């Protein structure tokens, strides 16, 4: 109960202070602190990140989605192959998916050349990989439920009955 | 020239709070806890249903009482929430907001000389709508010590031979008070004994934070003497769509629809399509928004009590109604001085009836960050007074 509501509350704002969380959830501060500690220990809360719109910085950043097809064998399952992908720091996300291909990787690089190099020299040579298709992300509109660059404006009349 | 204005219009008291609202509007740097509407946007799937209806050219009048499918959804809603059976064709009706439904219900039921009991503090339209029919509004000042619920004693004390209607409004704007099943039971009994009709404004029904919302219409014998007013504004964050509904006995609804036909024709068609989507697929949106209001409610109540502004715990709507009596000033003074010195606007309790003196209404339909900033200004203001 507390756990579910806590997760829903901090999911979109991980910066609410502990004492405020406790009041908002109608729980004791220690109970909330313990719950968070448990959630971390159980691998349910896996990290706290900051959503950055790099397009608005001077930083050059190129993101790509890469579809990967692989050959599995009796003693080489998806999990083992996945590890060969996700251990690279450049790989931001790695998903096994259903459909026309097996894996979807999200890659972050400084330049398009860097990403292309990664695909040709790191990814493709992996012996189980039978094919890749790279899609560069041209513009990011929405990430993690947040529309990027949209400043929410309160359009209500200031006072109403 | 002869007097162009009717006596009824001229004698109608303008809403006193307007002046204060205008002052706030002239202060661009002022922040506010004064809104009476959700801070959520209408959920997109509901907006899209409205847009889609326009694309398909659904730009004509609907039937006067509203689209049959929408009335069916209203009936289904009462079945689902309260186990109440309404015939969608004759016992439900779609209006231009709860506002219109309140007006039409009063017009359909009241004659000059009738009395309608209106517990205060309350939403500002009940008394004027009653007065417009020539009826007399008999107000009951509800007490903070009763958590602003209506007690059977208070009700009995206000009933005369002329009393025809009891106006109920829970969850309440501005107090946030609710009335549970147990609270309503003796009230229902009195209505039956004294042969009173009830108009119950349940526009905040979905924003109840302690148990399920209870309606007086669900007591035996009450459905046939109760008109329920409801709407989309608060539950689905749809204030600007101007869409509401009423459910009640056929005899009364028929008359309401007749008056509505002459005054309004029909509720906006685009909004009705959006409303259909809301009633069909909006329950999850309501749950999400209710949870979020509830978290902010706890936060604001806790902060106010912490700074010494006593505040009973409101279990409905999105308002808290703290007492400022300990500060030795009137509600108006408090609101005016808070605005001047802290640039923060709140609504004085007296905007909702004279018994609101000594209280202010604070809305928590704001982001946590906004609430934090505003509450710290109130804290600073109070500290400066002591
Ligand atoms: C108690 C109450 N009833 C009715 C209304 C009117 O709502 P609608 O937008 O449905 O006309 C309001 C709006 O603030 C309200 O607070």
Coordinates of C-alpha atoms and ligand atoms in Angstrom, one line a residue:
Chain A
X1 CA 0.0 0.0 0.0
X2 CA 2.6 2.6 1.2
X3 CA 5.1 1.0 -1.1
X4 CA 2.9 1.3 -4.2
X5 CA 1.9 4.9 -3.5
X6 CA 5.5 5.8 -2.6
X7 CA 6.7 4.5 -6.0
X8 CA 4.0 6.3 -7.9
X9 CA 4.9 9.5 -6.1
X10 CA 8.7 9.5 -6.5
X11 CA 8.5 8.0 -10.0
X12 CA 8.2 11.5 -11.5
X13 CA 9.9 13.4 -8.8
X14 CA 12.7 11.8 -6.9
X15 CA 13.7 15.0 -5.2
X16 CA 10.9 15.3 -2.7
X17 CA 12.5 15.5 0.8
X18 CA 11.9 12.7 3.1
X19 CA 10.0 14.7 5.6
X20 CA 7.6 15.9 2.9
X21 CA 7.2 12.4 1.5
X22 CA 6.2 11.2 5.0
X23 CA 3.5 13.9 5.4
X24 CA 2.2 13.5 1.9
X25 CA 1.9 9.7 2.3
X26 CA 0.5 10.0 5.8
X27 CA 3.3 7.9 7.2
X28 CA 6.1 8.2 9.7
X29 CA 9.4 9.4 8.4
X30 CA 11.2 6.3 9.6
X31 CA 8.7 4.1 7.9
X32 CA 9.2 5.9 4.6
X33 CA 13.0 5.8 5.0
X34 CA 12.9 2.1 5.7
X35 CA 10.7 1.5 2.8
X36 CA 13.0 3.3 0.4
X37 CA 16.0 1.4 1.8
X38 CA 14.1 -1.9 1.3
X39 CA 13.2 -0.9 -2.3
X40 CA 16.8 -0.2 -3.0
X41 CA 18.0 -3.4 -1.5
X42 CA 15.4 -5.4 -3.3
X43 CA 16.5 -3.9 -6.6
X44 CA 13.2 -2.2 -7.2
X45 CA 14.5 1.3 -7.0
X46 CA 17.6 1.0 -9.2
X47 CA 18.8 4.5 -9.5
X48 CA 18.0 8.2 -9.4
X49 CA 18.7 10.1 -12.6
X50 CA 18.3 13.6 -14.0
X51 CA 16.4 14.0 -17.3
X52 CA 18.6 16.3 -19.4
X53 CA 17.7 17.8 -22.7
X54 CA 21.1 17.8 -24.3
X55 CA 19.7 19.7 -27.3
X56 CA 19.6 22.8 -25.2
X57 CA 23.3 22.6 -24.2
X58 CA 26.5 23.1 -26.1
X59 CA 27.3 19.5 -25.6
X60 CA 27.4 17.5 -28.8
X61 CA 25.4 14.3 -28.3
X62 CA 24.2 11.7 -30.8
X63 CA 21.7 9.0 -29.9
X64 CA 20.9 6.0 -32.0
X65 CA 18.6 3.1 -31.8
X66 CA 20.1 -0.1 -33.1
X67 CA 18.1 -3.2 -34.0
X68 CA 20.2 -6.3 -33.6
X69 CA 19.5 -9.9 -34.9
X70 CA 21.4 -12.7 -33.3
X71 CA 21.9 -16.5 -33.5
X72 CA 21.3 -18.3 -30.3
X73 CA 22.4 -21.9 -29.7
X74 CA 21.8 -24.6 -27.1
X75 CA 24.5 -23.3 -24.7
X76 CA 24.3 -19.6 -25.7
X77 CA 21.1 -18.0 -24.7
X78 CA 19.8 -14.4 -25.0
X79 CA 21.0 -13.4 -21.6
X80 CA 24.6 -14.3 -22.3
X81 CA 24.5 -12.4 -25.6
X82 CA 22.8 -9.5 -24.0
X83 CA 25.7 -9.2 -21.6
X84 CA 28.1 -8.8 -24.5
X85 CA 26.1 -5.8 -25.5
X86 CA 25.3 -4.0 -22.3
X87 CA 28.7 -4.2 -20.8
X88 CA 29.8 -1.4 -23.3
X89 CA 29.5 2.0 -21.6
X90 CA 28.2 3.4 -24.9
X91 CA 25.1 1.3 -24.6
X92 CA 22.6 3.2 -22.6
X93 CA 19.8 0.7 -22.8
X94 CA 19.5 -2.8 -23.9
X95 CA 16.2 -4.7 -24.4
X96 CA 15.3 -8.1 -25.6
X97 CA 12.2 -7.7 -27.7
X98 CA 9.6 -9.6 -29.7
X99 CA 9.1 -9.1 -33.4
X100 CA 11.3 -8.8 -36.4
X101 CA 14.5 -8.5 -34.6
X102 CA 15.9 -9.7 -31.2
X103 CA 17.5 -6.8 -29.4
X104 CA 17.1 -3.1 -29.3
X105 CA 20.0 -1.1 -28.1
X106 CA 20.1 2.6 -27.3
X107 CA 23.5 4.1 -27.9
X108 CA 25.0 7.4 -26.9
X109 CA 27.9 8.9 -28.7
X110 CA 29.6 12.2 -29.3
X111 CA 29.4 12.1 -33.1
X112 CA 27.7 10.1 -35.8
X113 CA 31.1 8.7 -36.7
X114 CA 31.7 7.5 -33.2
X115 CA 28.4 5.6 -33.3
X116 CA 29.1 4.2 -36.7
X117 CA 32.5 3.1 -35.5
X118 CA 31.0 1.4 -32.6
X119 CA 28.6 -0.6 -34.8
X120 CA 31.1 -1.6 -37.3
X121 CA 34.0 -2.4 -35.0
X122 CA 32.4 -3.5 -31.8
X123 CA 28.9 -4.7 -32.4
X124 CA 28.9 -6.4 -35.7
X125 CA 32.0 -8.4 -35.1
X126 CA 30.4 -10.2 -32.1
X127 CA 30.1 -13.7 -33.5
X128 CA 26.4 -14.2 -32.7
X129 CA 25.3 -11.0 -34.4
X130 CA 23.7 -11.7 -37.8
X131 CA 22.6 -8.2 -38.7
X132 CA 22.1 -4.7 -37.4
X133 CA 20.1 -1.6 -38.4
X134 CA 21.0 1.7 -37.0
X135 CA 18.6 4.6 -36.6
X136 CA 19.9 8.0 -35.6
X137 CA 17.6 10.0 -33.3
X138 CA 17.1 13.3 -35.0
X139 CA 14.9 15.0 -32.4
X140 CA 13.7 14.0 -29.0
X141 CA 10.2 15.2 -28.2
X142 CA 9.3 13.2 -25.1
X143 CA 11.3 11.1 -22.8
X144 CA 10.3 9.2 -19.7
X145 CA 6.8 10.7 -19.7
X146 CA 8.1 14.3 -20.0
X147 CA 7.6 16.5 -23.0
X148 CA 11.0 18.1 -23.5
X149 CA 11.3 21.8 -23.8
X150 CA 7.7 22.3 -22.8
X151 CA 7.5 24.8 -20.0
X152 CA 4.2 24.3 -18.2
X153 CA 2.2 27.4 -17.9
X154 CA -0.6 27.9 -15.5
X155 CA -3.4 29.1 -17.8
X156 CA -6.0 29.4 -15.0
X157 CA -7.5 32.7 -13.8
X158 CA -5.6 33.6 -10.7
X159 CA -8.7 33.6 -8.6
X160 CA -12.0 31.7 -8.9
X161 CA -14.8 30.7 -6.6
Chain B
X1 CA -35.6 57.1 -19.5
X2 CA -37.4 54.5 -17.5
X3 CA -35.3 52.2 -15.2
X4 CA -33.9 49.7 -17.7
X5 CA -33.1 47.2 -14.9
X6 CA -35.5 44.7 -13.3
X7 CA -36.0 44.8 -9.6
X8 CA -34.9 41.3 -9.3
X9 CA -31.6 42.0 -11.0
X10 CA -31.1 45.2 -9.1
X11 CA -31.7 43.7 -5.8
X12 CA -29.5 40.8 -6.4
X13 CA -26.3 41.2 -4.2
X14 CA -23.3 41.2 -6.4
X15 CA -20.6 38.8 -5.4
X16 CA -18.5 40.9 -2.9
X17 CA -15.3 39.1 -3.7
X18 CA -15.1 40.3 -7.2
X19 CA -13.4 43.5 -6.2
X20 CA -10.7 41.6 -4.4
X21 CA -10.3 39.3 -7.4
X22 CA -9.8 42.4 -9.6
X23 CA -7.1 43.8 -7.3
X24 CA -5.3 40.4 -7.6
X25 CA -5.6 40.4 -11.3
X26 CA -3.9 43.9 -11.4
X27 CA -0.9 42.5 -9.6
X28 CA 1.0 40.4 -12.1
X29 CA 3.7 39.5 -9.6
X30 CA 1.3 38.1 -7.0
X31 CA 0.9 34.4 -6.6
X32 CA -2.3 32.8 -5.6
X33 CA -3.9 29.9 -3.7
X34 CA -7.2 31.2 -4.8
X35 CA -8.3 29.0 -7.7
X36 CA -11.4 26.8 -7.6
X37 CA -10.4 24.5 -10.4
X38 CA -8.0 21.6 -10.9
X39 CA -4.4 22.2 -11.9
X40 CA -4.4 19.1 -14.2
X41 CA -5.1 19.5 -17.9
X42 CA -8.0 17.5 -19.1
X43 CA -6.6 14.0 -19.8
X44 CA -5.6 13.8 -23.4
X45 CA -7.8 10.9 -24.5
X46 CA -10.8 13.0 -23.4
X47 CA -9.5 16.0 -25.3
X48 CA -8.9 13.9 -28.3
X49 CA -12.4 12.6 -28.2
X50 CA -13.6 16.2 -28.4
X51 CA -11.2 16.9 -31.3
X52 CA -12.2 13.8 -33.1
X53 CA -15.9 14.6 -32.9
X54 CA -15.1 18.0 -34.5
X55 CA -13.1 16.3 -37.3
X56 CA -16.1 14.0 -38.0
X57 CA -18.3 17.1 -38.2
X58 CA -20.3 16.5 -35.1
X59 CA -21.1 20.2 -34.9
X60 CA -24.9 20.2 -34.6
X61 CA -27.3 20.5 -31.7
X62 CA -27.8 17.3 -29.8
X63 CA -31.2 16.3 -28.3
X64 CA -32.2 18.9 -25.7
X65 CA -31.6 16.7 -22.7
X66 CA -28.2 15.6 -24.1
X67 CA -26.9 12.7 -26.2
X68 CA -28.7 9.5 -25.4
X69 CA -25.4 7.6 -25.1
X70 CA -24.1 10.2 -22.6
X71 CA -27.2 9.9 -20.5
X72 CA -26.8 6.2 -20.5
X73 CA -23.3 6.6 -19.2
X74 CA -24.6 8.9 -16.5
X75 CA -27.1 6.3 -15.4
X76 CA -24.4 3.6 -15.5
X77 CA -22.2 5.9 -13.4
X78 CA -24.8 6.0 -10.6
X79 CA -25.3 2.3 -10.9
X80 CA -21.6 1.6 -10.6
X81 CA -20.9 4.1 -7.8
X82 CA -24.0 3.9 -5.6
X83 CA -26.1 1.1 -6.9
X84 CA -28.8 3.6 -7.9
X85 CA -31.1 2.9 -10.8
X86 CA -32.0 5.9 -13.0
X87 CA -33.8 5.7 -16.3
X88 CA -31.4 7.4 -18.6
X89 CA -34.2 8.7 -20.9
X90 CA -36.3 10.4 -18.3
X91 CA -34.3 10.7 -15.1
X92 CA -30.9 12.0 -16.2
X93 CA -30.1 15.1 -18.2
X94 CA -27.0 16.9 -19.5
X95 CA -26.3 20.5 -18.6
X96 CA -23.9 23.4 -19.1
X97 CA -22.0 22.6 -16.0
X98 CA -23.2 21.9 -12.5
X99 CA -23.9 25.6 -12.5
X100 CA -26.8 25.3 -14.9
X101 CA -28.1 22.2 -13.2
X102 CA -28.3 24.1 -9.9
X103 CA -30.2 26.9 -11.5
X104 CA -32.6 24.7 -13.4
X105 CA -33.3 22.5 -10.3
X106 CA -34.3 25.6 -8.3
X107 CA -36.4 27.0 -11.0
X108 CA -38.2 23.7 -11.5
X109 CA -39.0 23.2 -7.9
X110 CA -39.4 26.6 -6.1
X111 CA -42.2 29.1 -6.1
X112 CA -42.2 32.6 -4.6
X113 CA -42.7 32.2 -0.9
X114 CA -41.2 28.8 -0.6
X115 CA -38.2 28.4 1.6
X116 CA -35.0 26.7 0.7
X117 CA -32.5 25.8 3.5
X118 CA -28.9 26.5 2.5
X119 CA -26.1 25.6 4.9
X120 CA -23.2 28.0 4.7
X121 CA -20.3 28.5 4.1
X122 CA -21.1 27.3 0.5
X123 CA -20.6 27.9 -3.1
X124 CA -21.8 31.3 -4.2
X125 CA -24.6 30.5 -6.6
X126 CA -27.2 28.7 -4.4
X127 CA -28.6 31.8 -2.7
X128 CA -28.9 33.9 -5.9
X129 CA -30.5 31.0 -7.8
X130 CA -33.0 30.6 -5.1
X131 CA -33.7 34.3 -4.9
X132 CA -34.3 34.4 -8.6
X133 CA -37.2 32.1 -8.3
X134 CA -38.8 34.4 -5.6
X135 CA -38.1 31.8 -2.9
X136 CA -36.5 32.7 0.4
X137 CA -33.1 31.4 1.2
X138 CA -32.8 30.4 4.8
X139 CA -29.1 29.9 5.6
X140 CA -27.7 27.8 8.4
X141 CA -24.3 28.8 9.7
X142 CA -22.4 25.5 10.0
X143 CA -19.9 25.1 12.8
X144 CA -16.3 24.3 12.7
X145 CA -16.6 22.2 15.9
X146 CA -18.9 19.9 13.8
X147 CA -16.3 19.8 11.1
X148 CA -18.7 22.0 9.0
X149 CA -21.2 19.1 8.7
X150 CA -24.9 19.7 8.9
X151 CA -26.4 18.4 12.1
X152 CA -30.0 17.2 12.5
X153 CA -30.5 19.8 15.2
X154 CA -29.4 22.6 13.0
X155 CA -31.7 21.4 10.2
X156 CA -34.7 21.0 12.5
X157 CA -34.2 24.5 13.8
X158 CA -34.4 26.0 10.3
X159 CA -37.5 24.1 9.0
X160 CA -40.8 26.0 8.8
X161 CA -44.2 25.3 7.2
X162 CA -42.8 26.9 4.1
X163 CA -39.7 24.9 3.8
X164 CA -39.6 23.0 0.5
X165 CA -36.0 22.2 -0.3
X166 CA -32.8 21.4 1.5
X167 CA -29.7 22.3 -0.4
X168 CA -26.8 20.0 0.4
X169 CA -23.2 20.4 -0.9
X170 CA -20.7 17.8 0.2
X171 CA -17.8 17.5 -0.3
X172 CA -18.0 21.2 0.3
X173 CA -16.5 24.2 -1.4
X174 CA -15.0 26.1 0.6
X175 CA -14.6 24.0 3.7
X176 CA -13.6 20.6 2.2
X177 CA -16.1 19.0 4.6
X178 CA -17.7 15.7 3.7
X179 CA -20.8 13.9 5.2
X180 CA -20.6 10.2 5.6
X181 CA -23.4 7.7 5.4
X182 CA -23.8 7.9 9.2
X183 CA -23.9 11.7 9.1
X184 CA -26.5 11.7 6.3
X185 CA -28.8 9.1 7.8
X186 CA -30.6 11.4 10.4
X187 CA -30.8 14.2 7.8
X188 CA -32.5 11.8 5.3
X189 CA -34.9 10.8 8.1
X190 CA -35.9 14.4 8.7
X191 CA -36.4 15.1 5.0
X192 CA -38.8 12.2 4.9
X193 CA -40.7 13.2 8.0
X194 CA -40.9 16.8 7.0
X195 CA -41.6 16.1 3.3
X196 CA -38.6 18.0 2.1
X197 CA -37.0 17.8 -1.4
X198 CA -33.2 17.7 -1.6
X199 CA -30.9 19.3 -4.2
X200 CA -27.5 17.9 -3.6
X201 CA -24.5 19.4 -5.3
X202 CA -22.1 16.5 -5.5
X203 CA -19.7 18.0 -8.0
X204 CA -16.7 17.1 -5.8
X205 CA -18.0 13.5 -5.2
X206 CA -15.0 11.9 -6.8
X207 CA -12.6 14.0 -4.7
X208 CA -13.3 12.2 -1.4
X209 CA -10.3 11.1 0.6
X210 CA -11.8 9.1 3.4
X211 CA -13.9 6.1 2.3
X212 CA -16.3 6.4 -0.5
X213 CA -18.5 9.3 -1.2
X214 CA -22.0 8.9 0.2
X215 CA -25.1 10.4 -1.4
X216 CA -28.4 11.1 0.4
X217 CA -30.2 9.8 -2.7
X218 CA -29.2 6.2 -1.7
X219 CA -31.3 6.2 1.5
X220 CA -34.7 4.4 1.2
X221 CA -37.4 6.8 0.0
X222 CA -34.9 9.5 -0.8
X223 CA -34.2 8.9 -4.5
X224 CA -37.7 10.1 -5.5
X225 CA -37.2 13.4 -3.6
X226 CA -33.6 14.2 -4.5
X227 CA -32.0 15.9 -7.4
X228 CA -28.3 15.1 -7.7
X229 CA -26.2 17.7 -9.4
X230 CA -22.8 16.6 -10.8
X231 CA -20.4 17.5 -13.5
X232 CA -17.1 16.9 -15.2
X233 CA -15.3 20.1 -14.1
X234 CA -13.7 18.8 -10.9
X235 CA -13.5 15.0 -11.4
X236 CA -12.0 15.1 -14.9
X237 CA -10.4 18.5 -14.8
X238 CA -12.8 19.8 -17.4
X239 CA -13.9 23.2 -16.1
X240 CA -13.7 25.0 -19.5
X241 CA -15.8 22.4 -21.3
X242 CA -18.9 23.6 -19.4
X243 CA -20.5 20.2 -18.9
X244 CA -22.5 18.8 -16.1
X245 CA -25.5 16.6 -15.4
X246 CA -28.4 16.0 -13.1
X247 CA -30.2 12.8 -12.0
X248 CA -33.5 12.8 -10.2
X249 CA -37.2 11.9 -10.3
X250 CA -38.7 12.0 -13.7
X251 CA -41.3 14.7 -12.8
X252 CA -38.6 17.2 -11.8
X253 CA -36.1 16.3 -14.6
X254 CA -38.9 16.7 -17.2
X255 CA -39.5 20.3 -16.0
X256 CA -35.7 21.0 -15.8
X257 CA -35.3 19.8 -19.4
X258 CA -38.2 22.0 -20.5
X259 CA -36.7 25.1 -19.0
X260 CA -33.2 24.2 -20.3
X261 CA -34.6 23.7 -23.8
X262 CA -35.8 27.4 -23.8
X263 CA -32.8 28.9 -22.1
X264 CA -29.9 26.8 -23.4
X265 CA -31.1 24.4 -26.2
X266 CA -28.5 21.8 -25.4
X267 CA -25.1 21.5 -23.8
X268 CA -22.1 22.0 -26.1
X269 CA -21.9 19.0 -28.5
X270 CA -18.1 18.8 -28.6
X271 CA -18.0 18.7 -24.8
X272 CA -20.6 15.9 -24.7
X273 CA -18.4 13.8 -26.9
X274 CA -15.5 14.4 -24.6
X275 CA -17.7 13.7 -21.6
X276 CA -18.7 10.4 -23.1
X277 CA -15.1 9.3 -23.3
X278 CA -14.5 10.6 -19.7
X279 CA -17.4 8.6 -18.2
X280 CA -16.5 5.5 -20.1
X281 CA -12.7 5.5 -19.7
X282 CA -11.8 8.1 -17.1
X283 CA -11.9 6.1 -13.9
X284 CA -8.1 5.7 -13.9
X285 CA -7.6 9.4 -14.4
X286 CA -9.8 10.1 -11.4
X287 CA -7.8 7.7 -9.2
X288 CA -4.5 9.3 -10.3
X289 CA -5.7 12.8 -9.7
X290 CA -7.4 12.0 -6.4
X291 CA -4.2 10.4 -5.1
X292 CA -2.2 13.4 -6.0
X293 CA -4.7 15.9 -4.4
X294 CA -4.7 13.7 -1.3
X295 CA -0.9 13.9 -0.9
X296 CA -1.0 17.7 -1.3
X297 CA -4.0 17.9 1.1
X298 CA -2.0 16.2 3.8
X299 CA 1.0 18.4 3.1
X300 CA -1.0 21.7 3.4
X301 CA -3.0 20.7 6.5
X302 CA 0.2 19.7 8.2
X303 CA 2.0 22.9 7.3
X304 CA -0.9 25.1 8.4
X305 CA -1.2 23.4 11.7
X306 CA 2.5 23.6 12.2
X307 CA 2.5 27.4 11.7
X308 CA -0.3 27.7 14.2
X309 CA -3.2 28.3 11.9
X310 CA -5.7 25.8 13.3
X311 CA -7.3 23.8 10.5
X312 CA -9.7 20.9 10.9
X313 CA -9.0 18.0 8.6
X314 CA -11.0 18.3 5.4
X315 CA -11.7 15.0 3.6
X316 CA -13.0 16.3 0.3
X317 CA -12.7 18.7 -2.6
X318 CA -9.3 20.5 -2.9
X319 CA -9.7 23.2 -0.2
X320 CA -8.6 23.7 3.3
X321 CA -10.4 26.2 5.5
X322 CA -8.1 27.3 8.3
X323 CA -9.2 29.5 11.2
X324 CA -7.4 32.9 11.5
X325 CA -9.3 33.9 14.6
X326 CA -6.2 33.7 16.8
X327 CA -4.7 36.6 14.7
X328 CA -7.4 39.2 15.7
X329 CA -8.3 40.3 12.3
X330 CA -11.2 39.8 9.9
X331 CA -10.9 37.4 7.0
X332 CA -11.0 40.4 4.6
X333 CA -8.2 42.1 6.5
X334 CA -6.1 39.0 6.5
X335 CA -6.5 38.5 2.8
X336 CA -5.8 42.1 2.0
X337 CA -2.8 42.4 4.2
X338 CA -1.4 39.0 3.0
X339 CA -1.7 40.2 -0.6
X340 CA -0.1 43.6 0.2
X341 CA 2.8 42.3 2.2
X342 CA 3.5 38.9 0.8
X343 CA 1.9 39.1 -2.6
X344 CA -0.1 36.0 -2.0
X345 CA -3.8 35.8 -2.7
X346 CA -6.3 33.6 -0.7
X347 CA -10.0 33.9 -0.6
X348 CA -11.6 35.3 2.6
X349 CA -14.1 32.9 4.2
X350 CA -16.8 35.6 4.0
X351 CA -17.0 35.1 0.3
X352 CA -19.0 32.0 1.0
X353 CA -21.4 33.4 3.6
X354 CA -21.1 35.6 6.6
X355 CA -20.4 32.6 8.8
X356 CA -17.1 32.2 6.9
X357 CA -15.8 35.1 9.0
X358 CA -12.6 34.1 10.8
X359 CA -11.6 31.7 8.1
X360 CA -9.8 31.7 4.8
X361 CA -10.0 29.3 1.9
X362 CA -6.8 27.9 0.6
X363 CA -6.8 25.7 -2.5
X364 CA -4.2 23.0 -2.9
X365 CA -4.7 22.5 -6.6
X366 CA -1.1 23.7 -7.1
X367 CA 2.2 21.9 -7.6
X368 CA 4.2 21.0 -4.4
X369 CA 6.8 23.7 -5.3
X370 CA 4.1 26.3 -5.6
X371 CA 2.5 25.2 -2.3
X372 CA 5.8 25.4 -0.6
X373 CA 6.5 28.9 -1.7
X374 CA 3.0 30.1 -0.9
X375 CA 2.9 28.5 2.6
X376 CA 6.3 29.9 3.5
X377 CA 4.9 33.3 2.7
X378 CA 1.9 32.7 5.0
X379 CA 4.4 31.6 7.7
X380 CA 6.4 34.7 7.2
X381 CA 3.3 36.9 7.4
X382 CA 2.1 35.3 10.6
X383 CA 5.5 35.6 12.2
X384 CA 5.5 39.3 11.5
X385 CA 2.2 39.7 13.3
X386 CA 3.3 38.1 16.6
Ligands
LIG1 C1 -19.6 23.4 -5.1 C2 -19.6 23.8 -6.6 N1 -20.7 23.5 -7.3 C3 -20.8 23.8 -8.6 C4 -19.7 24.5 -9.2 C5 -19.9 24.8 -10.7 O1 -19.2 23.9 -11.5 P1 -19.4 23.7 -13.1 O2 -18.1 24.0 -13.7 O3 -19.8 22.3 -13.2 O4 -20.5 24.7 -13.5 C6 -18.6 24.7 -8.5 C7 -17.4 25.4 -9.2 O5 -16.5 25.9 -8.6 C8 -18.5 24.4 -7.2 O6 -17.4 24.6 -6.4

